[in-house]
Structures are given as C-alpha cells and as structure tokens.
PDB file of C-alpha atoms and ligand atoms in Angstrom:
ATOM      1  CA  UNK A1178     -12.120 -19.742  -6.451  1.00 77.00           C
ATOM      2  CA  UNK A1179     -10.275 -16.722  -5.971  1.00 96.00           C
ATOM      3  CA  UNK A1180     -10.045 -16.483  -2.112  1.00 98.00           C
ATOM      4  CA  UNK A1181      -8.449 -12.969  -2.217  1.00 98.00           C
ATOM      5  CA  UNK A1182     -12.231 -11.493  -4.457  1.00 98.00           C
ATOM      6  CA  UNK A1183     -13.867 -13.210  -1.607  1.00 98.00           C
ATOM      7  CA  UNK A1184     -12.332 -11.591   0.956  1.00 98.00           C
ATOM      8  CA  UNK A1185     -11.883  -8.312  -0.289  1.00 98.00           C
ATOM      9  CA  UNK A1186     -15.588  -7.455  -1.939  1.00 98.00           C
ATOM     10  CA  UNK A1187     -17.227  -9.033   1.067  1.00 98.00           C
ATOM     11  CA  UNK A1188     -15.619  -5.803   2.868  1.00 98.00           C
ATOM     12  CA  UNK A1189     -17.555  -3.110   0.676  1.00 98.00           C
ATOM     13  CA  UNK A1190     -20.601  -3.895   2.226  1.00 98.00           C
ATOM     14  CA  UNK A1191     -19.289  -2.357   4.978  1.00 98.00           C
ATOM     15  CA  UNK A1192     -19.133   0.883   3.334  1.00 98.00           C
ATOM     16  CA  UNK A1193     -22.451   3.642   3.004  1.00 98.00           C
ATOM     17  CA  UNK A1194     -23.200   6.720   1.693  1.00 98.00           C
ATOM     18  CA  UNK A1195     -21.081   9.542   2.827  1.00 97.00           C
ATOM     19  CA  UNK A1196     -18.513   7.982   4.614  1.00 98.00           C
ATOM     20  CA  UNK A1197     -14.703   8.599   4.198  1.00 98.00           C
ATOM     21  CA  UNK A1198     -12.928   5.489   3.610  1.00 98.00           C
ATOM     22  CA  UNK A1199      -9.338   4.504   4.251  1.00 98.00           C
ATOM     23  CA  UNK A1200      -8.198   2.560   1.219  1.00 98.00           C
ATOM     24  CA  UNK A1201      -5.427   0.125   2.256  1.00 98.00           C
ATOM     25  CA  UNK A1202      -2.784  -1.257  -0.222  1.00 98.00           C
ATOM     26  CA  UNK A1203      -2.048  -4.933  -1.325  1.00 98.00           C
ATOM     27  CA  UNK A1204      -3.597  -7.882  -3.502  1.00 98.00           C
ATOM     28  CA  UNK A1205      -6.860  -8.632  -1.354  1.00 98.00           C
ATOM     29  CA  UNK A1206      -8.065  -4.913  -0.355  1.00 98.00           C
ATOM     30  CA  UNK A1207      -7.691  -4.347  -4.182  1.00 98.00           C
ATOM     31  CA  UNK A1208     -10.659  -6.302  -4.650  1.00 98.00           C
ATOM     32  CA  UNK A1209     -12.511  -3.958  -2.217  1.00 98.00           C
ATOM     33  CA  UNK A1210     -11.209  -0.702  -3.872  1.00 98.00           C
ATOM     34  CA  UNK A1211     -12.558  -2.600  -7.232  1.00 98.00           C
ATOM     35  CA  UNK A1212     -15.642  -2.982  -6.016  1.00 98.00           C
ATOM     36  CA  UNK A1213     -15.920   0.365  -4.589  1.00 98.00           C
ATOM     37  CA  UNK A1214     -15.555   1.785  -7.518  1.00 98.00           C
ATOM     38  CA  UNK A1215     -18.292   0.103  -9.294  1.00 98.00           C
ATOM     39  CA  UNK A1216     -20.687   1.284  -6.139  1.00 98.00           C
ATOM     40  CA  UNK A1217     -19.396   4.820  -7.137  1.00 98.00           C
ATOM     41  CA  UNK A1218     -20.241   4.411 -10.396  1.00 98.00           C
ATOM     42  CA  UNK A1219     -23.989   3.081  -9.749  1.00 98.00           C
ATOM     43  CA  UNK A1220     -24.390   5.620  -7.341  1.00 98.00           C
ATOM     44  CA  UNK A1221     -22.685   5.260  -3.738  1.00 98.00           C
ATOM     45  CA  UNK A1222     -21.304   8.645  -2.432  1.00 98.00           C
ATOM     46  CA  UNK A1223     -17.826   7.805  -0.717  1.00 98.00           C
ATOM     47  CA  UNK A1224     -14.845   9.847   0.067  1.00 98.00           C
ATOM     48  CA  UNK A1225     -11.672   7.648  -0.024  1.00 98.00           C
ATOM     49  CA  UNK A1226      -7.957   8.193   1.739  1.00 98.00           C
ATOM     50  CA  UNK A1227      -5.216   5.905   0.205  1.00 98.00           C
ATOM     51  CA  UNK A1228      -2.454   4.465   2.204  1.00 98.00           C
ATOM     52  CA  UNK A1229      -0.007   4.461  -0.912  1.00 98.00           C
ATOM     53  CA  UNK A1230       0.690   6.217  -4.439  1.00 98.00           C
ATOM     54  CA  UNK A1231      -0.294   2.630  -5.681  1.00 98.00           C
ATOM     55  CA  UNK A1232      -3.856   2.807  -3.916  1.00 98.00           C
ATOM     56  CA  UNK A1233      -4.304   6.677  -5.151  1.00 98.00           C
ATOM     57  CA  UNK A1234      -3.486   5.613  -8.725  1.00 98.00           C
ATOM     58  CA  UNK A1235      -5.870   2.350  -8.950  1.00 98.00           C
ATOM     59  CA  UNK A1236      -8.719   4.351  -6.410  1.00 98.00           C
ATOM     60  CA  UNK A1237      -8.667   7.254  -9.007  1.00 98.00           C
ATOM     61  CA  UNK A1238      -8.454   5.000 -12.154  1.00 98.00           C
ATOM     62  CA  UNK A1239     -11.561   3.253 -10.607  1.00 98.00           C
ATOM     63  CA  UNK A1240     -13.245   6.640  -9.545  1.00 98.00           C
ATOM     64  CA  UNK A1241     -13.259   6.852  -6.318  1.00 98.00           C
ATOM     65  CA  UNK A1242     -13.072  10.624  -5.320  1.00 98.00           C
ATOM     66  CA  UNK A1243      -9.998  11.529  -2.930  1.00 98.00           C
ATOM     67  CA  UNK A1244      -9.487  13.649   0.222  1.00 97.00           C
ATOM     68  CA  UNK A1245      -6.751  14.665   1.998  1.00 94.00           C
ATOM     69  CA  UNK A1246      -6.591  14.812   5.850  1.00 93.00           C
ATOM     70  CA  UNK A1247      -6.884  19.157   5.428  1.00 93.00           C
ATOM     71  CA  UNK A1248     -10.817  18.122   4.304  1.00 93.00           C
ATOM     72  CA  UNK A1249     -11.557  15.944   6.667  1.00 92.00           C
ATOM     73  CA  UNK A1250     -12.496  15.829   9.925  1.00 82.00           C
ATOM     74  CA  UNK A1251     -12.654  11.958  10.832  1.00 91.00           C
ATOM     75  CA  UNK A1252     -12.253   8.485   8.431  1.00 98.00           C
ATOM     76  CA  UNK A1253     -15.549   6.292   9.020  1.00 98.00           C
ATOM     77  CA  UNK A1254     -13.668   2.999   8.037  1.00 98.00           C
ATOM     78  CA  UNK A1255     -10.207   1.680   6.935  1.00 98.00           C
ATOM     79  CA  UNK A1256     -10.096  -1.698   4.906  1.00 99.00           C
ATOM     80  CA  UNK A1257      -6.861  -2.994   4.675  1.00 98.00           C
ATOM     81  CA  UNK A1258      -4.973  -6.447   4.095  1.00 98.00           C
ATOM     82  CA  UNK A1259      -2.687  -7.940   6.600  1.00 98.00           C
ATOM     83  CA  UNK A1260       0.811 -10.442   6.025  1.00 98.00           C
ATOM     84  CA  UNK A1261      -0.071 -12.005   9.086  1.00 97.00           C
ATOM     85  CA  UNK A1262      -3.144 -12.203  11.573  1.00 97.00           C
ATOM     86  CA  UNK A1263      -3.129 -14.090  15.149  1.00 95.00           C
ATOM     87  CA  UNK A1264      -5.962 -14.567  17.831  1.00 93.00           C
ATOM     88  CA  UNK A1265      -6.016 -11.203  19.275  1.00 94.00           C
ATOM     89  CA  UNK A1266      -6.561  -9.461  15.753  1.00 97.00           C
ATOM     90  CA  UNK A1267      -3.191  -8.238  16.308  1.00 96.00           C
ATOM     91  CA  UNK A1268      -1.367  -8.092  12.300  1.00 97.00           C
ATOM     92  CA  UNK A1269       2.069  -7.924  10.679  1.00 97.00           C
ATOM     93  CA  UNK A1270       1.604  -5.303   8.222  1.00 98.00           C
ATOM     94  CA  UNK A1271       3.930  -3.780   5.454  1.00 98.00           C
ATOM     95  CA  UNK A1272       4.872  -6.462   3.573  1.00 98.00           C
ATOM     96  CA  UNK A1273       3.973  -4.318   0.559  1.00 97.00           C
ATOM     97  CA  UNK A1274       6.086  -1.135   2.412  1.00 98.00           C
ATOM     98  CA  UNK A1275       2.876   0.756   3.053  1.00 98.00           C
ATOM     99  CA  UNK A1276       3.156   0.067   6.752  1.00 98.00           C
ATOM    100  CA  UNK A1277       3.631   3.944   8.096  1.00 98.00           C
ATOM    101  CA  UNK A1278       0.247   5.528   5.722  1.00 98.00           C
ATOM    102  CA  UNK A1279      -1.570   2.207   6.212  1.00 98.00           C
ATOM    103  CA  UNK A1280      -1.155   2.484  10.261  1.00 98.00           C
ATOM    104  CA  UNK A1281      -1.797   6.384  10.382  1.00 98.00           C
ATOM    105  CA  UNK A1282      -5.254   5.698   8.363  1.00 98.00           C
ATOM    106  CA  UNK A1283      -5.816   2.836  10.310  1.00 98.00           C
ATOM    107  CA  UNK A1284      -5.190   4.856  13.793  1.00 97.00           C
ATOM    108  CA  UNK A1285      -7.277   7.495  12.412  1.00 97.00           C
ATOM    109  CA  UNK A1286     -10.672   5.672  11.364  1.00 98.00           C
ATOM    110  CA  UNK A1287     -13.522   4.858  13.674  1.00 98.00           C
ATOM    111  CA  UNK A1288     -13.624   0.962  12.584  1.00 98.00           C
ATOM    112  CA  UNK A1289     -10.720  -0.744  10.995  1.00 98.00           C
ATOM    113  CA  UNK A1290     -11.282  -3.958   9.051  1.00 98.00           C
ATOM    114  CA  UNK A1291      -8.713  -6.374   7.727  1.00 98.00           C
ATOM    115  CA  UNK A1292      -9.139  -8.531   4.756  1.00 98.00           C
ATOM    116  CA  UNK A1293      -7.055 -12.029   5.336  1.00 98.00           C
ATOM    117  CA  UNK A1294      -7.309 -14.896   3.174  1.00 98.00           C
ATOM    118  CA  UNK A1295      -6.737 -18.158   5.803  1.00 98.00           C
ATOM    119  CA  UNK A1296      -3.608 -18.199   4.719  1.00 98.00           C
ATOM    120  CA  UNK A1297      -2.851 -15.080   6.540  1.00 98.00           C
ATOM    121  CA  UNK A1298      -4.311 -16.450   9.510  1.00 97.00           C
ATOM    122  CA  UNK A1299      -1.118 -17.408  12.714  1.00 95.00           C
ATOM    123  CA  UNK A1300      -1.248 -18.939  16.192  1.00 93.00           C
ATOM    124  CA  UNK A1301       1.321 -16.329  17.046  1.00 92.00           C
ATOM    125  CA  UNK A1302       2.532 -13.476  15.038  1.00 94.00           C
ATOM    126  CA  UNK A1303       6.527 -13.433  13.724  1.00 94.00           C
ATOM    127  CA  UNK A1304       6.767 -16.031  10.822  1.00 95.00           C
ATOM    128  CA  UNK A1305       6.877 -13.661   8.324  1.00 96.00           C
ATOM    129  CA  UNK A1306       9.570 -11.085   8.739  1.00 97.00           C
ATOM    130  CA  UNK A1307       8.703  -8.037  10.425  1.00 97.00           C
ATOM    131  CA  UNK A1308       8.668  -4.339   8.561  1.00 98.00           C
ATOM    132  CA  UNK A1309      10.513  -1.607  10.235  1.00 98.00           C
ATOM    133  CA  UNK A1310      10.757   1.663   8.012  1.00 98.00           C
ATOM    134  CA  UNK A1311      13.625   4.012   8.874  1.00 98.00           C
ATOM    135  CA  UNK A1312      14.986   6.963   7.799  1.00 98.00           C
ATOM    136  CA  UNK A1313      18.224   6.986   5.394  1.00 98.00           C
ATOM    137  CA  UNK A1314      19.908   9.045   7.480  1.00 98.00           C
ATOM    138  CA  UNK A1315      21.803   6.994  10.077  1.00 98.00           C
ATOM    139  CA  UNK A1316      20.371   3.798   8.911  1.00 98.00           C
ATOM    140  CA  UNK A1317      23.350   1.727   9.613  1.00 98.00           C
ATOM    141  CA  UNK A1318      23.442   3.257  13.162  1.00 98.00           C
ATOM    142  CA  UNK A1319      19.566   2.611  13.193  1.00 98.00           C
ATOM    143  CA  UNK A1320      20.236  -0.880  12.463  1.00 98.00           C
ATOM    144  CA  UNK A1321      22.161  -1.739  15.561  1.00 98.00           C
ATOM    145  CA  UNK A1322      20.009  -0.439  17.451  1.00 98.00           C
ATOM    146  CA  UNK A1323      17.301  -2.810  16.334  1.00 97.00           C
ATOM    147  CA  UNK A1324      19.962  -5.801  16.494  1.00 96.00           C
ATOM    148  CA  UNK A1325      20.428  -5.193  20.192  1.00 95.00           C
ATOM    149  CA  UNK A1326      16.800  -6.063  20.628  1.00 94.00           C
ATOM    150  CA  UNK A1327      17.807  -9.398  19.611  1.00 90.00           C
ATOM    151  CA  UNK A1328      15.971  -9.058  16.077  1.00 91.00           C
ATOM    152  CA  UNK A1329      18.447  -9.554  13.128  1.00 91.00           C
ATOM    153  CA  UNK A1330      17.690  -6.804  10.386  1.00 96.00           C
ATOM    154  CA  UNK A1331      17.604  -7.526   6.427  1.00 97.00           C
ATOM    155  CA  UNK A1332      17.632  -4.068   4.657  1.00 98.00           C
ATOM    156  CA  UNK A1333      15.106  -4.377   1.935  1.00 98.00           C
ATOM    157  CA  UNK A1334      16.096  -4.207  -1.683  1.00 98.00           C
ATOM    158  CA  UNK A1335      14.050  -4.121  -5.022  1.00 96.00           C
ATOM    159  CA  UNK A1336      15.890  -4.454  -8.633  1.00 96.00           C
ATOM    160  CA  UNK A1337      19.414  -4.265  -6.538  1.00 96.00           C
ATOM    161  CA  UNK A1338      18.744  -1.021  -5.187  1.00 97.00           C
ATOM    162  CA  UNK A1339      17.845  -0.148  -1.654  1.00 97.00           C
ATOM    163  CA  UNK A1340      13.550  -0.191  -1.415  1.00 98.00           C
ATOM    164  CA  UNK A1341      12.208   3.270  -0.907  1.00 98.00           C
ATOM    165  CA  UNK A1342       8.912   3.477   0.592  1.00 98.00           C
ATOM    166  CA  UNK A1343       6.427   6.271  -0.511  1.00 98.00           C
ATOM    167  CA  UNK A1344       7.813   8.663   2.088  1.00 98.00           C
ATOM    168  CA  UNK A1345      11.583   8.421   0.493  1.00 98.00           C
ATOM    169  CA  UNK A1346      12.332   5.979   3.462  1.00 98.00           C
ATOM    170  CA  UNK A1347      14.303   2.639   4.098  1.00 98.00           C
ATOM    171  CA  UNK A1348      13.216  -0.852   5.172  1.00 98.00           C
ATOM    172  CA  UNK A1349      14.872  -3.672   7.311  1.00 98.00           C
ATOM    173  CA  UNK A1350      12.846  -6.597   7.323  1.00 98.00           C
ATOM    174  CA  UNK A1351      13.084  -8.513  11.149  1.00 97.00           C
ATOM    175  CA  UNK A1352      13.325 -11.928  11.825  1.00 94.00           C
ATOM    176  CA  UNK A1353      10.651 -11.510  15.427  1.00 91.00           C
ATOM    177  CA  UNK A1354      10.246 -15.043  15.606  1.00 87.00           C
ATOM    178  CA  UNK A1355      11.853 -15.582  19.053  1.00 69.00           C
ATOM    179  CA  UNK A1356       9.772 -12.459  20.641  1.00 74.00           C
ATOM    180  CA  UNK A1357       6.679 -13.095  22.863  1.00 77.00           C
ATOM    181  CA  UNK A1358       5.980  -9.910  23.715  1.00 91.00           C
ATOM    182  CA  UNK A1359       4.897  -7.891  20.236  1.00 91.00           C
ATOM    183  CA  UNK A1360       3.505  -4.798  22.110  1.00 93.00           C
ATOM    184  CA  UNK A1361       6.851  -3.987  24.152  1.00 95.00           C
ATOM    185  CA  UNK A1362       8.778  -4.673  20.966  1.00 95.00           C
ATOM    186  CA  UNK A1363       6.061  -2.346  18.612  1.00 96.00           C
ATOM    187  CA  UNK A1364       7.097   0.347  21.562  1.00 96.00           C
ATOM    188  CA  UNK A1365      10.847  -0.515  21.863  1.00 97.00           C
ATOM    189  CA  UNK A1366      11.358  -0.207  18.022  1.00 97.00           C
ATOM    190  CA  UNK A1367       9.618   2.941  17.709  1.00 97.00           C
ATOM    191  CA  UNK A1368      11.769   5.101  20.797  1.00 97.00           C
ATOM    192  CA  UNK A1369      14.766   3.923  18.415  1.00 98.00           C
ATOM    193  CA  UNK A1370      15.746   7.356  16.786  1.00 98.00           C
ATOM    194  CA  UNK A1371      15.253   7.007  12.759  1.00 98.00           C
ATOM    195  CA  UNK A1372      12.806   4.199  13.268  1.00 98.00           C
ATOM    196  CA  UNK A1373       9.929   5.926  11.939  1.00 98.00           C
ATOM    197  CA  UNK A1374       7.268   3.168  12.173  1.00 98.00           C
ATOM    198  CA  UNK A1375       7.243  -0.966  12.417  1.00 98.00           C
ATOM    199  CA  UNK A1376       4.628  -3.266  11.161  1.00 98.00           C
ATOM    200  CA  UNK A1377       2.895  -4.765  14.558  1.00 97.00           C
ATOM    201  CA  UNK A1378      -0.657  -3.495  14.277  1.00 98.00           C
ATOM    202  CA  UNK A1379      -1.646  -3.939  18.234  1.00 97.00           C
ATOM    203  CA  UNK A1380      -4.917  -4.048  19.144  1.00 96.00           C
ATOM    204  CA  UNK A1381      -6.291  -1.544  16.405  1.00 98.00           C
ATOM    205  CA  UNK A1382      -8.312  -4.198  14.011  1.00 98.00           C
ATOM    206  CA  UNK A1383     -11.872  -4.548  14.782  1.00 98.00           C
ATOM    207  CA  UNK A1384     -13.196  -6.929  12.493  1.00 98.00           C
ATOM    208  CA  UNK A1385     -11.061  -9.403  10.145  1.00 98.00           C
ATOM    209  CA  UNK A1386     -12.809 -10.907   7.226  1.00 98.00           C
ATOM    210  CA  UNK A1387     -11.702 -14.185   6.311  1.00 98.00           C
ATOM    211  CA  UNK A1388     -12.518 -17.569   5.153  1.00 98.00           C
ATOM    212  CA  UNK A1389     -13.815 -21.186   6.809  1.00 97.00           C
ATOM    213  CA  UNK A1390     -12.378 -24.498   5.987  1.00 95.00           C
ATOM    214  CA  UNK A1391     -15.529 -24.520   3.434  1.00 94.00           C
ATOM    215  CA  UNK A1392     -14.449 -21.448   2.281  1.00 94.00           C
ATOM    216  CA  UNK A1393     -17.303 -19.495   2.997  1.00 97.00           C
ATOM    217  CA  UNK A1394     -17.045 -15.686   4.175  1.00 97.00           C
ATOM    218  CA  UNK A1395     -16.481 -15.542   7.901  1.00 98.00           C
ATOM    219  CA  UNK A1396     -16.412 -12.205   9.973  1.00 98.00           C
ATOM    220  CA  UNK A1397     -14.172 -12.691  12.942  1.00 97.00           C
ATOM    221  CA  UNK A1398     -14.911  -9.834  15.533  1.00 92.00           C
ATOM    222  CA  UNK A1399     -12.820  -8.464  18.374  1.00 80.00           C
ATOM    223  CA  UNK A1400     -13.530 -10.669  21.585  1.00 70.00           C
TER     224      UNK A1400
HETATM  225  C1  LIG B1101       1.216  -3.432   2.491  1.00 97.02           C
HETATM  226  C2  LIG B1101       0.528  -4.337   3.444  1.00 97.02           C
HETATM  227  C3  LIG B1101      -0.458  -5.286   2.892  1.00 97.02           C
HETATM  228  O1  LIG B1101      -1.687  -5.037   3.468  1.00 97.02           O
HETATM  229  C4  LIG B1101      -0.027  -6.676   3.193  1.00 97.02           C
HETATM  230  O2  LIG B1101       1.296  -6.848   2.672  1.00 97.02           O
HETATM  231  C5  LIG B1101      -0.957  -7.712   2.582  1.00 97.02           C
HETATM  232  O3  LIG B1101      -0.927  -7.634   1.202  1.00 97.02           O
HETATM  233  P1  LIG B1101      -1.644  -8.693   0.275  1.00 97.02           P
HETATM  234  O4  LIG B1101      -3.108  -8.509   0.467  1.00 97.02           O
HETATM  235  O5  LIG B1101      -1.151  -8.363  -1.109  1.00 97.02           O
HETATM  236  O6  LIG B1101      -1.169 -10.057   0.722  1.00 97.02           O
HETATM  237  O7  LIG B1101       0.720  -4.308   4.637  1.00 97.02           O
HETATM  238  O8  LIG B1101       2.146  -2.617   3.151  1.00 97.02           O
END
C-alpha cells in the first residue's frame, strides 16, 4: 500500500470549482497535484500557485492552469507535505528546500492542509534537522549568529556544491533537538539579518491528513 497515494489524493477532495490552490512540493502532495490534474482534465476548474520550479513543472505537465500572486486576490487552500508533524499541528518544513514559497503560500491561503504519512507524525518537533534558508551574502557571519542560539548549523550541499534553493539562496540544516520553545526560536532565527526564512510552521496548519494504525485515512483537525 502506498501510504504517501493515500495521503496525498485523499486531500483533492478538498478542492472545488474555482478555487485557487497552493500546490506544495515533496513526494506525498505529488499525489494530490496528480490527482488534480486528472479532475482538470474531467472537468474541475482550479487555479493553482506552486511553491517550487519542481511543483510548476509537474502542475503544468499535469495541466493544472497557473497564476501568479499579480492575478489573484486570495488562495482558497494550500496542500502541502510536512518532514515532521507534532500535537499542536505545528510542522518542520523544507526538507525538500521549498520552505520560504511553501510558507508564503501557506500564510497566504484561507485553509492550509498538510499531507503526513504516520511516519511524519512527532511527540515534539526537532528530530529531523531544522531548515534555515539564508542569503549567500554573509552566510558565514549568518551562521554564528544561529550557533549562538545554541543550534549547531550544517550548510546544505547537493553533488559537492553548496544547495541553492529556488530563490538563489543557501541552507544550514539545525540540529533543534534541545529547544522547547519552537515559536521564540521560529522568531529569534528570523530577526537574524540574512536569515530569510526557517522551517517551523507555527500554528498555520488547519487540518493534517494522515493515517491510523489500520491504515485507514484519518483527518486530524486543529483542537
Ligand atoms: C519541501 C517540504 C516538503 O513538504 C517536506 O520535505 C515533505 O516532503 P515529502 O512529502 O517528500 O516527505 O517541506 O520543502
């Protein structure tokens, strides 16, 4: 059974004529955007967003049609995955470097749903490695700066070369494991000059869409 299908297509029923749709970026909202596009094609009128050159190329290969925020006034609903979910609905997000798009959509729409496999699903947020996206310039200055929070930073590579995110940016990944506050650290990272944007998603999900222990579709709503 492919948990990650599941998930993801169990999201598009969400979705109705007319609305403008953030499309988020990652293995298990790709099943959404998949199945999106074969609503499009049997008749469901959608406008979709992308949070990432990957999401515009698969969204237009599937036919979704595309805005841009200039045409729009409002999104209706972002569906996006998440690296990490805990009790609150609070995610770490940008495991796949889409985190600064993906959160902008996500701020932007009037219902934002996450698609989590159980896998995805924490006590308390900070086993997988944080995202922080910074600018090149002054990175290595940027980087103490997030050290002195008492987070150690791993600058992200891919193929031996420094990562660059869609917006020409870097990426230290952060060990957050120690940190029991995740709200005064999403705020504290983000008044660091050249931090552009981190990966805690606080209190912006409204619905996550996961699995049971029988593996049946469970919605699991804000409390
Ligand atoms: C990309 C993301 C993804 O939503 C997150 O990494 C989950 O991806 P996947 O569904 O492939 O596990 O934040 O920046």
């Amino acid at each position: 059974m492919n948990e990650k299908k599941l998930v993801g297509e169990k999201a598009a029923e969400f979705i109705k004529d007319g609305m403008v749709v953030g499309l988020g970026t990652g293995s298990t909202v790709y099943y959404t955007i998949i199945k999106l596009g074969q609503l499009v094609k049997e008749g469901l009128t959608i406008q979709g967003i992308p949070t990432s050159v990957r999401t515009e190329e698969l969204a237009k290969k599937v036919g979704i049609p595309l805005v841009s925020f200039k045409e729009i006034g409002q999104i209706d609903v972002a569906i996006d995955g998440a690296d990490e979910v805990d009790s609150n609905l609070d995610l770490i997000k940008g495991g796949g470097g889409a985190l600064l798009r993906e959160k902008i959509i996500a701020n932007a729409a009037k219902q934002f749903i996450v698609v989590a496999t159980p896998n995805k699903m924490v006590k308390k947020l900070g086993g997988f490695q944080l995202p922080v996206e910074v600018v090149p310039f002054g990175a290595e200055l940027t980087e103490k700066h997030i050290s002195k929070l008492g987070i150690d930073p791993i600058f992200r590579q891919f193929e031996g070369n420094p990562y660059r995110t869609d917006n020409g940016n870097y990426i230290f990944d952060c060990d957050i494991s120690g940190i029991l506050q995740p709200k005064e650290l999403e705020e504290k990272l983000n008044m660091i000059p050249g931090v552009v944007e981190n990966g805690l998603f606080i209190n912006m999900s409204d619905i996550v869409i996961s699995l049971d222990h029988e593996k049946n579709v469970v919605l699991i709503n804000k409390r």
